[in-house]
Coordinates of C-alpha atoms in Angstrom, one line a residue:
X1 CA -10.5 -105.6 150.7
X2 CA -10.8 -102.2 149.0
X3 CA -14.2 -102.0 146.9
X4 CA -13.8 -101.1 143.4
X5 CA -15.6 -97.5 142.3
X6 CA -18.5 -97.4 140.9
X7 CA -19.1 -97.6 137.3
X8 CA -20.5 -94.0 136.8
X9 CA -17.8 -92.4 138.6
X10 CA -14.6 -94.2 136.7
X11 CA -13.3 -91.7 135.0
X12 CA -13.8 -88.9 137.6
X13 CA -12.5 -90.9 140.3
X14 CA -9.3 -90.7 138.9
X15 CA -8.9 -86.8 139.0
X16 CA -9.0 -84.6 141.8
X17 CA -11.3 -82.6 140.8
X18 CA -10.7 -78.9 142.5
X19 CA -14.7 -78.5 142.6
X20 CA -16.2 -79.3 146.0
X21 CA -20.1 -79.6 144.7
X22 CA -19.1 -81.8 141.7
X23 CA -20.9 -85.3 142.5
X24 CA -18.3 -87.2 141.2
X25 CA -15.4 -85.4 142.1
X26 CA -15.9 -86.3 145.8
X27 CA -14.0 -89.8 145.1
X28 CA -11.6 -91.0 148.0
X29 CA -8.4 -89.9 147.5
X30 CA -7.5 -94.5 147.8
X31 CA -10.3 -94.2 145.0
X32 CA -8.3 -91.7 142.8
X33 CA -5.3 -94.5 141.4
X34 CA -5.5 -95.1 137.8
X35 CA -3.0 -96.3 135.2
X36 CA -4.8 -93.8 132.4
X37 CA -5.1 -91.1 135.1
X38 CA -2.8 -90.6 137.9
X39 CA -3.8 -89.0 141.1
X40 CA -3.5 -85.0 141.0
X41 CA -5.0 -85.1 137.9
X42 CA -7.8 -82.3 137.9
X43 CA -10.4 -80.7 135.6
X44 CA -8.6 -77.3 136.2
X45 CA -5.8 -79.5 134.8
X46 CA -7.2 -80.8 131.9
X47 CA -8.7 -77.0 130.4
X48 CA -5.4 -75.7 131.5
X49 CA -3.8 -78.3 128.9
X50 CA -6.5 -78.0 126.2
X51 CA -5.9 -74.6 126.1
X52 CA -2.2 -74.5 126.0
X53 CA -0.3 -73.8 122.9
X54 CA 1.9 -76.3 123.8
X55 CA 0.0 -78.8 126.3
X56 CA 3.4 -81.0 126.5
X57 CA 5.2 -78.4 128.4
X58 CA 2.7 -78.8 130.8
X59 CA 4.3 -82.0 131.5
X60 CA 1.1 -83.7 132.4
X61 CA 0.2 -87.5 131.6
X62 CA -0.9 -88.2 127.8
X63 CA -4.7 -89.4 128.6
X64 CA -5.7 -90.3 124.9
X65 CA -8.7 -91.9 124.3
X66 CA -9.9 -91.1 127.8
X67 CA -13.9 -91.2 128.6
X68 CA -14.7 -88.2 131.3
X69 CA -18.2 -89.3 133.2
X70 CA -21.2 -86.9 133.3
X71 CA -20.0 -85.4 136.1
X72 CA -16.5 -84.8 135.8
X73 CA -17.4 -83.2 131.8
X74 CA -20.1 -81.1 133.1
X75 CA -17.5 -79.6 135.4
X76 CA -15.4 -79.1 132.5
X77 CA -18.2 -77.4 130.8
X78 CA -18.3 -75.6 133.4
X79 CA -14.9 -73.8 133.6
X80 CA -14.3 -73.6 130.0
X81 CA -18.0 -71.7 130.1
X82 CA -16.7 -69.7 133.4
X83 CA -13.3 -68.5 131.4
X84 CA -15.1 -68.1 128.3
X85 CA -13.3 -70.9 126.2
X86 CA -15.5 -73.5 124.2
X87 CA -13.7 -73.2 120.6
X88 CA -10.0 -73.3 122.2
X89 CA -11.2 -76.1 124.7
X90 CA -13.0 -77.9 122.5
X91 CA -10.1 -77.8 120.2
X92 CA -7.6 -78.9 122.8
X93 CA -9.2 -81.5 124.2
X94 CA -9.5 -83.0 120.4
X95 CA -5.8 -82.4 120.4
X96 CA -5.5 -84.3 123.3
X97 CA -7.4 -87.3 122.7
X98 CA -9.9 -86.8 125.4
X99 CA -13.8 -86.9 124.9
X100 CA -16.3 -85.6 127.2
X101 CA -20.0 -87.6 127.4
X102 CA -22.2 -86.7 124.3
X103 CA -24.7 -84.4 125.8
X104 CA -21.5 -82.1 127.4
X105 CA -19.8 -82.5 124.1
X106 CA -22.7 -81.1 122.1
X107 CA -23.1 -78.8 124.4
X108 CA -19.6 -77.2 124.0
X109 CA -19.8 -77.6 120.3
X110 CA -23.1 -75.5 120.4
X111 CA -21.4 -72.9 122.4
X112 CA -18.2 -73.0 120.1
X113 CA -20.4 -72.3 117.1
X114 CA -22.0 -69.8 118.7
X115 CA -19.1 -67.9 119.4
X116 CA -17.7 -68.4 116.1
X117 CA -21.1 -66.6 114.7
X118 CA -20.2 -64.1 117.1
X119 CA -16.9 -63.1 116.0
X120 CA -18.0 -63.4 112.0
X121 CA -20.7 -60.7 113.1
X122 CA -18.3 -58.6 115.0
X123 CA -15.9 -58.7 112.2
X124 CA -18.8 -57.6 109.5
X125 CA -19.4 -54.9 112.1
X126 CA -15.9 -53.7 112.1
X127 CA -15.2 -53.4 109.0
X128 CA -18.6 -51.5 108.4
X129 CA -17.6 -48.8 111.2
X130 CA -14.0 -48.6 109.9
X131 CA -15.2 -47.9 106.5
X132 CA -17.6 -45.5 107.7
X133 CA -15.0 -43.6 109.6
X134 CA -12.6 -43.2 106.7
X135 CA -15.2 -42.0 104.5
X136 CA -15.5 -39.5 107.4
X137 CA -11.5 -39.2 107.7
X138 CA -11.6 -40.0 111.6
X139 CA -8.7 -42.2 112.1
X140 CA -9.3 -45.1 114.0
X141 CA -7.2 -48.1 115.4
X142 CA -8.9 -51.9 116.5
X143 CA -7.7 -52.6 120.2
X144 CA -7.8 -56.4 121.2
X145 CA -10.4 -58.4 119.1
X146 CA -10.2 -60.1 115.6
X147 CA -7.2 -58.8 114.6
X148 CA -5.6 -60.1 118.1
X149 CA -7.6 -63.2 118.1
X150 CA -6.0 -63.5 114.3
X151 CA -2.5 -63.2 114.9
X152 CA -2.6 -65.2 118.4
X153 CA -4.5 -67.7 117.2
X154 CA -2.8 -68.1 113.2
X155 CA -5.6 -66.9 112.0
X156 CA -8.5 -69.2 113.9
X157 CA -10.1 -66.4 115.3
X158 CA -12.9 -68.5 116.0
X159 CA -11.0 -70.1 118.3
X160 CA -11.3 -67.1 120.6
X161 CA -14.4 -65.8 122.6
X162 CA -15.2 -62.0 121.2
X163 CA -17.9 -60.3 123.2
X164 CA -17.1 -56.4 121.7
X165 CA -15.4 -55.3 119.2
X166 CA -12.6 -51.8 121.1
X167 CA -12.4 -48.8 118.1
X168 CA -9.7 -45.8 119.3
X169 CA -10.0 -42.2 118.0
X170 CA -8.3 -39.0 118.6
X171 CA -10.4 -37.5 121.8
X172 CA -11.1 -34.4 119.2
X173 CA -12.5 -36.9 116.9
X174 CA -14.5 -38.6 119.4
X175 CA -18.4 -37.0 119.0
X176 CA -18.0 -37.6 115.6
X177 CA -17.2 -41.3 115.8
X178 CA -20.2 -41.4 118.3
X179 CA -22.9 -40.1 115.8
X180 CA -21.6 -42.4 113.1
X181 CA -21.9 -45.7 115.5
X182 CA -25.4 -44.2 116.4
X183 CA -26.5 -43.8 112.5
X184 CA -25.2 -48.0 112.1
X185 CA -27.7 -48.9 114.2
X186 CA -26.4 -48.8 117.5
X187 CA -27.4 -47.5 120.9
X188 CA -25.3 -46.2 123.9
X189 CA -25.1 -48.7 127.1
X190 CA -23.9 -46.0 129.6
X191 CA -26.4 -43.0 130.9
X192 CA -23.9 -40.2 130.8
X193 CA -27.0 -38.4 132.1
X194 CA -26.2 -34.4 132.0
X195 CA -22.8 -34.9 130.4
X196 CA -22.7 -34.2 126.8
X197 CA -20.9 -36.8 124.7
X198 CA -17.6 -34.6 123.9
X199 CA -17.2 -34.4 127.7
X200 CA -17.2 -38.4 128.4
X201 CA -13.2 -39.2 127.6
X202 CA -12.4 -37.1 130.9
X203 CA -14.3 -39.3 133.1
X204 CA -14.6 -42.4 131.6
X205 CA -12.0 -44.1 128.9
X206 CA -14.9 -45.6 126.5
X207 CA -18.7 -45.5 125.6
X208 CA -20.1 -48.8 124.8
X209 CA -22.9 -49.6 122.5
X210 CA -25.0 -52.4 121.2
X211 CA -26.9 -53.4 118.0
X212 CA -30.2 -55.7 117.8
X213 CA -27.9 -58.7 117.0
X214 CA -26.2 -58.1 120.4
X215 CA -22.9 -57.0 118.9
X216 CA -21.3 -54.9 121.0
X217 CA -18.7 -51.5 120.4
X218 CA -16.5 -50.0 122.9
X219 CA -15.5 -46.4 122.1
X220 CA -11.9 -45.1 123.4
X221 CA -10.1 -42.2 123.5
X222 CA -7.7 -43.9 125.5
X223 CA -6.3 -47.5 125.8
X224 CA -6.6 -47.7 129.6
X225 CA -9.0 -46.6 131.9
X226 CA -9.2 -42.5 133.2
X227 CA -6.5 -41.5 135.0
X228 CA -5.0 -45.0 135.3
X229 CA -3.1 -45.5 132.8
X230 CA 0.2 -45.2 134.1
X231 CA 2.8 -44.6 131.4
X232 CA 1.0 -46.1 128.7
X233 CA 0.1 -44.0 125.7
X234 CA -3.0 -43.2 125.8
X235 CA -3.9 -41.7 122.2
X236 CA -2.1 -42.1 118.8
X237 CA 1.2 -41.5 120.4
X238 CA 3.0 -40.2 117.0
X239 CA 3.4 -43.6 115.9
X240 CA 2.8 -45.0 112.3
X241 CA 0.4 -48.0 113.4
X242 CA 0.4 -51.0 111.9
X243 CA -2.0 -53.2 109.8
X244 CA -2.7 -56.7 110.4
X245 CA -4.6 -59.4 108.0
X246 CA -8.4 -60.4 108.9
X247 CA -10.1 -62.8 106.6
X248 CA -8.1 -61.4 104.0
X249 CA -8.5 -57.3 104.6
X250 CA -6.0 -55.1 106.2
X251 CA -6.8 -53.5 109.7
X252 CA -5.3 -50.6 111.7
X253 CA -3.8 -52.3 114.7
X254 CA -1.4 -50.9 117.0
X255 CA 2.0 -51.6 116.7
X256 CA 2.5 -55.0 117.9
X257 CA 4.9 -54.2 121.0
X258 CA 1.7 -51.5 121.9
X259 CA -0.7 -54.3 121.6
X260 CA 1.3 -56.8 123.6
X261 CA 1.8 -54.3 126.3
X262 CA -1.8 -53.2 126.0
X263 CA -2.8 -56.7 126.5
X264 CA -0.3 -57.2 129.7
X265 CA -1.9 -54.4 131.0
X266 CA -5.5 -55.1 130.3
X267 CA -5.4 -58.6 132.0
X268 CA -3.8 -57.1 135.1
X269 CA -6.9 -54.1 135.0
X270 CA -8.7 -57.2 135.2
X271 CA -6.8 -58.8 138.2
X272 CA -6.6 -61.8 135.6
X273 CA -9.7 -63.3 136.4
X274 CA -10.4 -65.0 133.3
X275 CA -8.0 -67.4 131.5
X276 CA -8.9 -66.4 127.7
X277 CA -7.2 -63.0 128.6
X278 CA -3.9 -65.3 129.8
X279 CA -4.5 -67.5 126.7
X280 CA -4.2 -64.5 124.6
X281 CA -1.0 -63.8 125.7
X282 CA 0.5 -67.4 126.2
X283 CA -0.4 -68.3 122.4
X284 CA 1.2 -64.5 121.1
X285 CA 4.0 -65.9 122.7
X286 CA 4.3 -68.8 120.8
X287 CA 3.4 -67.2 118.0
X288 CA 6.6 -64.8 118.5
X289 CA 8.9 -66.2 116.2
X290 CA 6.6 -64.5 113.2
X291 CA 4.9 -61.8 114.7
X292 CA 7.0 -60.2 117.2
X293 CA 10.3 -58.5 118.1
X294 CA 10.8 -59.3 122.0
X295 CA 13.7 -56.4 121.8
X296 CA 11.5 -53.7 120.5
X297 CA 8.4 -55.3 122.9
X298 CA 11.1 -54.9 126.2
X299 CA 11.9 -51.0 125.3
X300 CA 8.7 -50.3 125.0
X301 CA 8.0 -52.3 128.3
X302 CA 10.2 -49.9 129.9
X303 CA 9.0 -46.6 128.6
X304 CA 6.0 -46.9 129.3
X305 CA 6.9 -48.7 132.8
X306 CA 5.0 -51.7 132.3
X307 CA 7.5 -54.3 133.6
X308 CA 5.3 -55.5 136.4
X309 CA 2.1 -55.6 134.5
X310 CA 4.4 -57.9 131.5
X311 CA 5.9 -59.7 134.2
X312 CA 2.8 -60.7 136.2
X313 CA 1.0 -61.5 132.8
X314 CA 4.9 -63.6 131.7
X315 CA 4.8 -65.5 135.0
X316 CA 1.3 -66.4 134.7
X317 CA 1.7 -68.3 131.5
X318 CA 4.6 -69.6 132.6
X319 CA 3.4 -71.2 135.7
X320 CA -0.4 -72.1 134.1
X321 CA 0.5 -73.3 130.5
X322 CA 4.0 -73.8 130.3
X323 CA 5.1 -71.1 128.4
X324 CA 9.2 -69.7 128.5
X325 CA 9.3 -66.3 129.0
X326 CA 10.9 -64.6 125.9
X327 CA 14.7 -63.9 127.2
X328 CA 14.5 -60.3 126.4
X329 CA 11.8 -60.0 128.6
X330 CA 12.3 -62.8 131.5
X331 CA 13.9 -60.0 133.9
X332 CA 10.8 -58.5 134.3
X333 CA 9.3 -61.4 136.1
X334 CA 11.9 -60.7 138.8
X335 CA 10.4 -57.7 139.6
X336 CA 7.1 -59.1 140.7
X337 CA 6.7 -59.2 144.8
X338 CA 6.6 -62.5 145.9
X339 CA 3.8 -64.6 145.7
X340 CA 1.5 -62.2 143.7
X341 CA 1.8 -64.6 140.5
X342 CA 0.9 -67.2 142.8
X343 CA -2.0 -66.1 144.9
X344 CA -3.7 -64.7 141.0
X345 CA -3.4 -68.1 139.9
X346 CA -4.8 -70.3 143.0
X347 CA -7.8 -67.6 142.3
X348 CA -8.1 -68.7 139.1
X349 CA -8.7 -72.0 139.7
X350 CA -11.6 -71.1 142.1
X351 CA -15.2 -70.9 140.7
X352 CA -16.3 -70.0 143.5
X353 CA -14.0 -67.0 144.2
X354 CA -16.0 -63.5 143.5
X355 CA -14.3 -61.1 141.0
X356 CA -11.6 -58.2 142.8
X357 CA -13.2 -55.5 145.4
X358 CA -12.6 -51.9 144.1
X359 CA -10.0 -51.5 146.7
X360 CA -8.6 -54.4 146.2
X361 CA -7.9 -53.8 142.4
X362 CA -6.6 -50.3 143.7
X363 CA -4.2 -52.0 146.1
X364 CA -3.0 -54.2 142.8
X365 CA -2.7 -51.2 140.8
X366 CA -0.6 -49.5 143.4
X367 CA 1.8 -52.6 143.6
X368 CA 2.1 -53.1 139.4
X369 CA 3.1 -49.4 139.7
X370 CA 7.0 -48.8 138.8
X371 CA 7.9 -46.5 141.2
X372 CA 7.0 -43.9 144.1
X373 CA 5.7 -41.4 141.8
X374 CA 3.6 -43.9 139.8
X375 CA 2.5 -45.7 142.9
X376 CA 1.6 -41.9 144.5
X377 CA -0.3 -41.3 140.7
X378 CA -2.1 -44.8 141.5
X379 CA -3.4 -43.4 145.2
X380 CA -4.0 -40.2 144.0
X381 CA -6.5 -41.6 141.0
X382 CA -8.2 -44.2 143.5
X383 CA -8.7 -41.3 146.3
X384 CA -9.3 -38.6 144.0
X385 CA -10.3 -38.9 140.1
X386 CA -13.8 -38.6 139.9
X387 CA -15.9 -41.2 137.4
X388 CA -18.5 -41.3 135.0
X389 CA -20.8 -41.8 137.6
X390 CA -19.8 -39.0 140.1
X391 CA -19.9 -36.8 137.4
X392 CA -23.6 -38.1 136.1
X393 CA -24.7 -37.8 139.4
X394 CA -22.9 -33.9 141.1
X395 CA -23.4 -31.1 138.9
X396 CA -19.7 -29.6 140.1
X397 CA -17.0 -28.4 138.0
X398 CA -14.6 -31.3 137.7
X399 CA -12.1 -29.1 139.8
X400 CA -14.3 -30.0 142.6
X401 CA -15.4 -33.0 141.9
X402 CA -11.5 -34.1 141.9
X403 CA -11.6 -32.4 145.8
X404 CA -14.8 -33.5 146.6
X405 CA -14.5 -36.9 145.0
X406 CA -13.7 -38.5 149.0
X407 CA -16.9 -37.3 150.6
X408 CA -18.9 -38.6 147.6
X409 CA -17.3 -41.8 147.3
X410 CA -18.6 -42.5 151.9
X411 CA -21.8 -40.7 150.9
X412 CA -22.8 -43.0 148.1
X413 CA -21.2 -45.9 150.3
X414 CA -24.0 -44.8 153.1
X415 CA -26.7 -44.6 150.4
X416 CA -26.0 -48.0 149.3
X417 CA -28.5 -50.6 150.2
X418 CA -27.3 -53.7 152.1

């Protein structure tokens, strides 16, 4: 005679739960049958669906009207917390017909609002620098944020968890934009010690600040990080720009190939370790059909020899939420190395996984590279381009800090505490 599971454990019982600690997710797997909820079901699962633009391609069972236990929603909580998700989760699960208990419901409904405060602050904040820097005549671009969040989302940019808001000038342009954020009401996060501020873009690729409501700025003078940004532009590359609608204004943007690419890129910086940046991408995607020419987005794949980095980002949504890769671009998935789409994604799923070692993102950034030269450029930036810090910390020309940059890399290594 099989016993029956206990009451508080129904619902749960009938995933399997990827979370060892979870109390209710430790259900036998003869414990894990359900008519509602088949076996293989998991929490990972269920966010991955919620936050799909298209949970049916999934091709996961309907659950609606489904009642998740305290456990198995405080796990939920959990990842949608971990991957920085409440307003698209709490969205999708709506969408989806499946409640969580009322305590980890309001809790995600607190955290949703809160981020949707968040982003109408960052967005006031925006449009206060902008201004301020036309008045000035420093052109400036958005990178990622509301605008992003705006056209990826049609238009519920609340939808999407904004921690900063990314402002690009000229690097001749740069000090000026500095002492205009300073004179909002800002203050710099990064001790650039005995480096002056004009110095800054040739070691590090932004200057973050923050203001007492905890809004934070990112500086650039280049998209991607110093030295690493492969073919990618890294200033106004003689293009026009473009300007994209948010809560009813106009904003310099990108071009929207540049910002898809930039986006590509920017996860695989990250090694993809949270699914908002893949969520980004799998819902521009869907949003193609008004927002973006897949033609013009491949040619400017290839010139700035991003094809890995598109195709890692492409296989990703693919494999996580379902998504077709765009034809124009679906070659570029081919180029990946085997399993490397894989072994991101089992990561992902893994709370308790720790974020990517410094060599290891090095060794990723040497395998996205497209070609030996860009591969040698990867090396050579790893081994040799010196950062904000080695500059802060070794008062040498930067032509020896570039040689030197080895031995100060094991000495600070040694210096390290245990």
């Amino acid at each position: 005679m099989v016993r029956p599971p206990r009451p508080r454990r129904k619902a749960c019982a009938r995933m399997a739960c990827p979370l060892p600690r979870s109390r209710g997710c430790r259900a036998k797997m003869a414990e894990q049958t359900s008519p509602a909820m088949p076996r293989g079901r998991s929490v990972w699962s269920l966010l991955l669906a919620a936050t799909a633009p298209n949970p049916g391609a999934l091709h996961l069972p309907v659950v609606g009207g489904e009642q998740l236990d305290e456990p198995c929603s405080r796990d939920f909580l959990a990842l949608a917390f971990r991957h920085r998700l409440p307003g698209l989760a709490m969205a999708g699960l709506a969408e989806l017909d499946v409640r969580l208990t009322p305590s980890a419901a309001a809790d995600l409904r607190t955290a949703a609002l809160r981020d949707a405060m968040m982003v109408t602050r960052l967005t006031a904040r925006m449009f206060t620098l902008l201004d301020a820097f036309a008045a000035a005549g420093i052109p400036a671009r958005v990178l990622k944020g509301p605008p992003v969040a705006a056209l990826a989302y049609a238009g519920g940019a609340g939808l999407r968890h904004l921690r900063d808001i990314d402002l690009l000038v000229p690097e001749r342009w740069f000090e000026p934009a500095h002492r205009i954020i300073l004179g909002q009401g800002f203050r710099t996060l990064l001790d650039i010690g005995r480096l002056t501020v004009a110095e800054l873009p040739r070691f590090a690729h932004e200057l973050p600040y923050v203001d007492e409501a905890g809004c934070i700025v990112e500086l650039h003078a280049a998209r991607s990080a110093h030295g690493r940004g492969g073919g990618q532009a890294d200033g106004f590359d003689g293009d026009a720009g473009s300007m994209l609608p948010v809560t009813g204004r106009d904003v310099p943007v990108d071009p929207p190939a540049e910002i898809f690419v930039h986006l590509c890129r920017h996860g695989a910086s990250h090694a993809w370790t949270l699914l908002k940046w893949l969520a980004d991408i799998s819902h521009l995607i869907a949003a193609a059909p008004d927002v973006l020419d897949w033609d013009v987005i491949a040619a400017r794949t290839r010139r700035s020899a991003s094809q890995r980095h598109v195709g890692l980002a492409l296989a990703l949504a693919r494999d996580l939420h379902g998504v077709t890769p765009p034809a124009a671009l679906a070659e570029f998935i081919d180029t990946l190395p085997p399993g490397l789409a894989q072994g991101l994604a089992a990561g992902l799923s893994d709370p308790g996984k720790g974020g990517p070692t410094p060599i290891q993102m090095a060794r990723l950034e040497v395998v996205l590279a497209s070609g030996l030269g860009a591969k040698a450029a990867a090396i050579r930036d790893f081994v040799f381009a010196p950062t904000i810090q080695d500059a802060r910390d070794w008062p040498l020309p930067r032509g020896l800090l570039w040689a030197a940059r080895p031995a100060l890399y094991v000495l600070r290594r040694r210096r390290a505490p245990a």
